[in-house]
């Protein structure tokens, strides 16, 4: 029988650390723990029940991520720990008591004064709205990884899912949106880490958080700062104010190349058009250098992402309709973005689109990376939530960075840890945004690099501000420049 080595975190009155054991290869983690207790007399404490991925009781942290022990096969070098961000009772057993108490306080049942007489009038669509958020097995994986819950007073994703479950149930008469608001619904950055780890693949962000915010906005529970963003888009068709000449007023409508490998339409987004015009110009330069012709529609508007994330769907629908009229009628291979938020919105929320959407790192890898000039520098890369989890783009930017001669690439501790800027949090809850930004800043300074590279203007702005604050608070002398990947590439093409 082939054996593999795994490490298990032990915690009780006498032990606090890892122990290594050999277990048979190919069995699941739950069976491995039972094997260890039987053959090594280790007496490791852990929870289990159905053994079929339906009860959620055996969730634990496996190689740094929450997983169900009954559904995860052991592998050599595996590290098994209790779920993070919970008090540990013993070994792999965490204290779930605060969760159950909180759930009871949220009134985890249908509320109404009288039994409905018209149950036969409930439509399939009414059932489907609730069905999308009902598959939870209470494994608590989402709570263990939620960055906002760790640093702020936020109930967390599964509680919001539970509130959404009743808020969308036509039989329920409770004020679920009010409860969600005062449980800090707007603290969520919509980073979707909860979705990434959910064993039942529940789309908590789209089907619970954003839908609850839509309901909140309609009933008057919103953040005042989000109304300022609304005023901007009504005035400028952009989510930010105009303070200098927009990119779309400076550039041409076409930047064509000979021996064209690909033709793309450039979706600039609000910050590139109104604040980071240099990034837009760099993007055009880099695309042309790779043999890609660029078409730039001058009448494009905000993608609507800030309004979808904050529940202002009336505005989002109008913006989407206008952009669809523009981009559906272009003769291009794809629409390219240099903003993770714009790209995720166009890909996932523009259901009626007739065009393909690609992040610029996807486009460059597709046509083939060119021979870049050497650059003597060290860089680290931040994965925007709406790029890695929103679009599944992870390897492409790293392939680009690793292909630049003399450039040293260093991964930070948790490159896809949310920086705190998304979901309307930077504008609506700046103190929450910086709580997350501070942790990201520490990771970046720990790498001691010259540049922090990303592919999101919102991340770029927020990380730059977070680095500045963290530097001042900790008396750090080193400067780390923050830039979009196209600005780095513009130095070497």
XYZ file of N, CA and C in Angstrom, residues 68-224:
471
model
N -14.537 20.279 2.340
C -15.200 19.192 3.049
C -14.252 17.999 3.115
N -13.993 17.513 4.312
C -13.047 16.400 4.481
C -13.534 15.127 3.809
N -14.851 14.951 3.712
C -15.381 13.727 3.105
C -15.288 13.745 1.587
N -14.998 14.910 1.007
C -14.946 15.035 -0.446
C -13.550 15.358 -0.970
N -12.576 15.446 -0.082
C -11.221 15.845 -0.478
C -10.246 14.689 -0.296
N -9.558 14.317 -1.364
C -8.574 13.230 -1.308
C -7.258 13.724 -0.703
N -6.637 12.870 0.075
C -5.348 13.248 0.660
C -4.273 13.263 -0.426
N -3.280 14.083 -0.233
C -2.124 14.131 -1.116
C -0.884 14.377 -0.274
N 0.251 14.009 -0.795
C 1.496 14.110 -0.035
C 1.781 15.567 0.334
N 2.117 15.791 1.580
C 2.439 17.133 2.052
C 1.233 17.951 2.464
N 0.054 17.356 2.451
C -1.177 18.088 2.793
C -1.132 18.573 4.237
N -1.666 19.801 4.437
C -1.731 20.396 5.771
C -3.200 20.570 6.145
N -3.594 20.009 7.282
C -4.992 20.034 7.720
C -5.100 20.825 9.019
N -5.982 21.848 9.005
C -6.166 22.723 10.154
C -7.661 22.950 10.391
N -8.023 23.500 11.556
C -9.430 23.862 11.771
C -9.787 25.077 10.904
N -11.071 25.299 10.678
C -11.509 26.469 9.925
C -10.944 27.731 10.561
N -10.482 28.655 9.726
C -9.902 29.901 10.227
C -11.000 30.858 10.692
N -10.578 31.803 11.536
C -11.459 32.877 12.027
C -12.581 32.382 12.939
N -12.370 31.212 13.557
C -13.268 30.710 14.596
C -12.430 30.316 15.807
N -13.009 30.386 16.990
C -12.324 29.865 18.170
C -12.277 28.338 18.075
N -11.143 27.768 18.438
C -10.973 26.320 18.366
C -11.287 25.692 19.722
N -12.144 24.686 19.710
C -12.467 23.951 20.941
C -11.393 22.915 21.208
N -11.134 22.079 20.199
C -10.050 21.100 20.306
C -9.708 20.568 18.924
N -8.441 20.521 18.614
C -7.927 20.005 17.334
C -8.646 20.658 16.143
N -9.479 19.904 15.429
C -10.122 20.413 14.217
C -11.577 20.838 14.456
N -11.973 20.881 15.714
C -13.344 21.255 16.066
C -13.390 22.726 16.471
N -14.185 23.515 15.741
C -14.312 24.938 16.058
C -15.638 25.197 16.766
N -15.694 26.331 17.450
C -16.891 26.701 18.206
C -17.921 27.334 17.272
N -19.018 26.658 17.030
C -20.088 27.146 16.153
C -21.176 27.901 16.927
N -21.050 27.974 18.226
C -22.091 28.582 19.052
C -22.444 30.014 18.628
N -21.448 30.901 18.385
C -21.792 32.266 17.968
C -22.599 32.292 16.670
N -22.310 31.358 15.770
C -23.052 31.286 14.507
C -24.525 30.980 14.757
N -24.797 29.972 15.595
C -26.184 29.581 15.845
C -26.939 30.662 16.610
N -26.262 31.336 17.521
C -26.909 32.430 18.255
C -27.271 33.576 17.314
N -26.341 33.904 16.422
C -26.591 34.974 15.460
C -27.732 34.602 14.530
N -27.748 33.369 14.100
C -28.790 32.902 13.194
C -30.163 33.006 13.860
N -30.229 32.679 15.136
C -31.497 32.772 15.865
C -31.962 34.218 15.976
N -31.011 35.127 16.182
C -31.352 36.549 16.291
C -31.881 37.120 14.978
N -31.506 36.491 13.848
C -31.972 36.973 12.552
C -33.358 36.423 12.197
N -33.967 35.714 13.136
C -35.311 35.168 12.938
C -35.339 34.245 11.712
N -34.738 33.082 11.911
C -34.528 32.121 10.833
C -35.787 31.287 10.558
N -36.858 31.981 10.196
C -38.116 31.326 9.873
C -39.002 32.322 9.127
N -39.994 31.816 8.427
C -40.913 32.688 7.690
C -41.777 33.464 8.679
N -41.819 34.768 8.494
C -42.610 35.633 9.350
C -43.856 36.120 8.617
N -45.006 35.920 9.206
C -46.229 36.511 8.677
C -47.307 36.429 9.760
N -48.301 37.294 9.633
C -49.348 37.383 10.639
C -50.403 36.293 10.457
N -50.731 35.999 9.210
C -51.747 34.999 8.931
C -51.249 34.017 7.892
N -51.794 32.815 7.913
C -51.439 31.824 6.895
C -52.014 32.279 5.555
N -51.197 32.306 4.480
C -51.680 32.802 3.182
C -52.731 31.880 2.558
N -53.771 32.487 2.070
C -54.832 31.712 1.433
C -54.577 31.465 -0.051
N -53.646 32.214 -0.623
C -53.419 32.138 -2.068
C -52.104 31.455 -2.422
N -51.760 30.393 -1.703
C -50.514 29.688 -1.982
C -50.472 29.134 -3.403
N -51.653 28.834 -3.970
C -51.688 28.295 -5.323
C -51.259 29.336 -6.357
N -51.207 30.602 -5.947
C -50.817 31.662 -6.874
C -49.306 31.914 -6.879
N -48.572 31.179 -6.073
C -47.112 31.318 -6.097
C -46.596 30.788 -7.429
N -45.807 31.612 -8.125
C -45.352 31.283 -9.472
C -43.974 30.598 -9.430
N -43.629 29.874 -10.489
C -42.303 29.227 -10.556
C -41.156 30.208 -10.373
N -41.298 31.433 -10.928
C -40.240 32.434 -10.780
C -40.036 32.808 -9.311
N -41.129 32.846 -8.556
C -41.034 33.153 -7.124
C -40.209 32.086 -6.400
N -40.412 30.849 -6.792
C -39.690 29.727 -6.179
C -38.225 29.745 -6.587
N -37.966 30.047 -7.859
C -36.590 30.049 -8.365
C -35.733 31.102 -7.683
N -36.317 32.260 -7.366
C -35.558 33.318 -6.700
C -35.029 32.832 -5.357
N -35.852 32.079 -4.645
C -35.453 31.560 -3.339
C -34.536 30.359 -3.500
N -34.804 29.552 -4.513
C -34.049 28.318 -4.727
C -32.563 28.579 -4.914
N -32.231 29.699 -5.530
C -30.832 30.022 -5.820
C -29.992 30.212 -4.564
N -30.636 30.513 -3.448
C -29.870 30.756 -2.211
C -30.229 29.774 -1.099
N -30.852 28.656 -1.451
C -31.299 27.715 -0.423
C -30.404 26.483 -0.257
N -29.367 26.347 -1.065
C -28.580 25.117 -1.060
C -27.527 25.020 0.024
N -27.483 25.971 0.934
C -26.445 26.015 1.966
C -26.510 24.789 2.880
N -25.327 24.249 3.242
C -25.259 23.094 4.148
C -24.608 23.466 5.487
N -24.516 24.780 5.751
C -23.979 25.265 7.032
C -22.570 24.755 7.321
N -21.721 24.688 6.305
C -20.337 24.258 6.531
C -19.494 25.382 7.124
N -19.955 26.633 6.952
C -19.302 27.842 7.465
C -17.996 28.176 6.745
N -17.770 27.560 5.602
C -16.563 27.861 4.828
C -16.502 29.333 4.445
N -17.638 29.885 4.031
C -17.670 31.281 3.588
C -17.313 32.231 4.722
N -17.806 31.942 5.932
C -17.489 32.804 7.072
C -16.012 32.743 7.423
N -15.390 31.592 7.173
C -13.984 31.422 7.551
C -13.036 32.208 6.656
N -13.474 32.572 5.445
C -12.577 33.268 4.510
C -12.986 34.697 4.221
N -14.133 35.139 4.734
C -14.608 36.488 4.422
C -13.655 37.535 4.994
N -12.979 38.323 4.137
C -12.004 39.299 4.639
C -12.650 40.425 5.429
N -13.865 40.785 5.058
C -14.546 41.894 5.728
C -14.991 41.482 7.129
N -15.499 40.271 7.248
C -15.943 39.786 8.547
C -14.783 39.750 9.542
N -13.593 39.470 9.041
C -12.435 39.371 9.927
C -12.030 40.719 10.504
N -12.212 41.797 9.720
C -11.705 43.096 10.135
C -12.781 44.094 10.552
N -14.064 43.770 10.325
C -15.124 44.723 10.640
C -16.323 44.018 11.268
N -17.276 44.810 11.713
C -18.497 44.282 12.306
C -19.505 43.993 11.196
N -19.301 42.875 10.530
C -20.143 42.475 9.399
C -20.647 41.062 9.661
N -21.946 40.845 9.509
C -22.518 39.537 9.823
C -21.884 38.422 9.006
N -21.626 38.684 7.722
C -20.965 37.683 6.889
C -21.877 37.112 5.822
N -21.279 36.437 4.848
C -22.017 36.003 3.660
C -23.179 35.057 3.901
N -23.024 34.029 4.731
C -24.120 33.078 4.866
C -25.311 33.675 5.614
N -25.049 34.654 6.490
C -26.159 35.341 7.145
C -26.935 36.181 6.138
N -26.207 36.842 5.230
C -26.883 37.623 4.197
C -27.645 36.701 3.243
N -27.072 35.548 2.987
C -27.771 34.569 2.154
C -29.070 34.131 2.816
N -29.003 33.944 4.129
C -30.191 33.515 4.865
C -31.264 34.608 4.853
N -30.841 35.858 5.028
C -31.794 36.967 4.968
C -32.401 37.084 3.578
N -31.565 36.873 2.554
C -32.058 36.937 1.173
C -33.078 35.835 0.922
N -32.830 34.683 1.504
C -33.735 33.539 1.322
C -35.165 33.908 1.740
N -35.301 34.657 2.827
C -36.628 35.052 3.290
C -37.108 36.338 2.621
N -36.183 37.234 2.312
C -36.560 38.501 1.667
C -37.228 38.263 0.320
N -36.819 37.194 -0.378
C -37.361 36.907 -1.712
C -38.518 35.900 -1.670
N -38.847 35.433 -0.473
C -39.950 34.476 -0.341
C -41.256 35.269 -0.234
N -42.169 35.062 -1.185
C -43.409 35.851 -1.221
C -44.280 35.613 0.015
N -44.014 34.537 0.757
C -44.806 34.257 1.959
C -44.326 35.041 3.168
N -43.096 35.565 3.109
C -42.487 36.208 4.272
C -42.856 37.694 4.334
N -43.196 38.171 5.524
C -43.561 39.577 5.715
C -42.562 40.318 6.604
N -41.418 39.705 6.864
C -40.404 40.335 7.713
C -39.666 41.452 7.002
N -39.036 42.315 7.796
C -38.261 43.437 7.231
C -36.806 43.011 7.033
N -36.613 42.041 6.165
C -35.286 41.438 6.003
C -34.238 42.431 5.491
N -34.639 43.314 4.574
C -33.681 44.284 4.031
C -33.212 45.252 5.122
N -34.090 45.604 6.047
C -33.710 46.491 7.152
C -32.702 45.804 8.063
N -32.949 44.532 8.355
C -32.005 43.766 9.182
C -30.651 43.683 8.482
N -30.667 43.394 7.174
C -29.417 43.290 6.407
C -28.643 44.601 6.446
N -29.355 45.700 6.303
C -28.707 47.024 6.316
C -27.986 47.252 7.641
N -28.665 46.974 8.753
C -28.055 47.231 10.059
C -27.086 46.126 10.490
N -27.033 45.050 9.718
C -25.987 44.045 9.907
C -24.818 44.317 8.955
N -24.771 45.548 8.468
C -23.667 46.051 7.637
C -23.544 45.357 6.280
N -24.677 45.234 5.615
C -24.716 44.688 4.264
C -23.751 45.399 3.330
N -23.592 46.715 3.499
C -22.755 47.501 2.592
C -21.274 47.420 2.926
N -20.918 46.607 3.934
C -19.494 46.367 4.200
C -18.894 45.364 3.221
N -19.728 44.570 2.572
C -19.241 43.534 1.650
C -18.597 44.163 0.425
N -17.386 43.724 0.089
C -16.674 44.254 -1.080
C -17.018 43.505 -2.360
N -17.915 42.526 -2.273
C -18.280 41.646 -3.393
C -17.062 40.955 -3.990
N -16.094 40.615 -3.146
C -14.865 39.975 -3.623
C -15.114 38.546 -4.113
N -16.232 37.940 -3.679
C -16.655 36.600 -4.117
C -15.744 35.475 -3.632
N -14.961 35.716 -2.599
C -14.189 34.625 -2.009
C -15.140 33.582 -1.432
N -16.282 34.035 -0.917
C -17.286 33.108 -0.379
C -17.810 32.175 -1.458
N -17.981 32.708 -2.660
C -18.464 31.902 -3.787
C -17.401 30.886 -4.192
N -16.151 31.322 -4.189
C -15.039 30.468 -4.606
C -14.916 29.223 -3.733
N -15.183 29.344 -2.428
C -14.972 28.212 -1.524
C -16.252 27.441 -1.228
N -17.400 27.928 -1.665
C -18.665 27.273 -1.344
C -18.751 25.898 -2.009
N -18.884 24.804 -1.244
C -18.949 23.466 -1.850
C -20.228 23.256 -2.663
N -21.238 24.097 -2.437
C -22.490 23.993 -3.180
C -22.595 25.051 -4.275
N -21.509 25.805 -4.470
C -21.394 26.787 -5.548
C -22.553 27.792 -5.547
N -22.936 28.230 -4.358
C -23.994 29.234 -4.249
C -23.416 30.599 -4.607
N -24.064 31.285 -5.535
C -23.617 32.618 -5.961
C -24.117 33.658 -4.956
N -23.482 33.679 -3.797
C -23.936 34.556 -2.720
C -23.886 36.025 -3.120
N -22.848 36.426 -3.838
C -22.701 37.839 -4.207
C -23.830 38.288 -5.126
N -24.031 37.574 -6.236
C -25.025 38.008 -7.220
C -26.458 37.751 -6.765
N -26.685 36.620 -6.109
C -28.058 36.241 -5.792
C -28.512 36.644 -4.391
N -27.576 37.084 -3.550
C -27.959 37.506 -2.198
C -27.535 38.946 -1.928
N -26.237 39.206 -1.926
C -25.734 40.541 -1.575
C -26.303 41.618 -2.495
N -26.101 41.458 -3.788
C -26.537 42.494 -4.733
C -28.051 42.619 -4.792
N -28.763 41.503 -4.667
C -30.226 41.552 -4.695
C -30.774 42.197 -3.430
N -30.161 41.919 -2.286
C -30.565 42.576 -1.042
C -30.313 44.077 -1.121
N -29.190 44.464 -1.715
C -28.892 45.890 -1.854
C -29.897 46.572 -2.785
N -30.308 45.869 -3.818
C -31.327 46.413 -4.707
C -32.625 46.660 -3.939
N -32.998 45.716 -3.101
C -34.204 45.845 -2.295
C -34.042 46.974 -1.266
N -32.864 47.056 -0.660
C -32.575 48.122 0.297
C -32.695 49.496 -0.350
N -32.120 49.636 -1.539
C -32.141 50.935 -2.213
C -33.576 51.367 -2.512
N -34.380 50.435 -2.955
C -35.773 50.743 -3.277
C -36.560 51.176 -2.042
N -36.165 50.655 -0.860
C -36.889 50.954 0.371
C -36.199 52.026 1.216
N -35.172 52.678 0.635
C -34.550 53.813 1.311
C -33.411 53.510 2.244
N -32.902 52.276 2.228
C -31.752 51.919 3.053
C -30.496 51.905 2.180
N -29.803 53.028 2.142
C -28.610 53.137 1.303
C -27.604 54.069 1.971
N -26.406 54.149 1.387
C -25.370 55.038 1.898
C -25.377 56.340 1.097
N -25.280 57.466 1.807
C -25.364 58.775 1.145
C -24.271 58.965 0.093
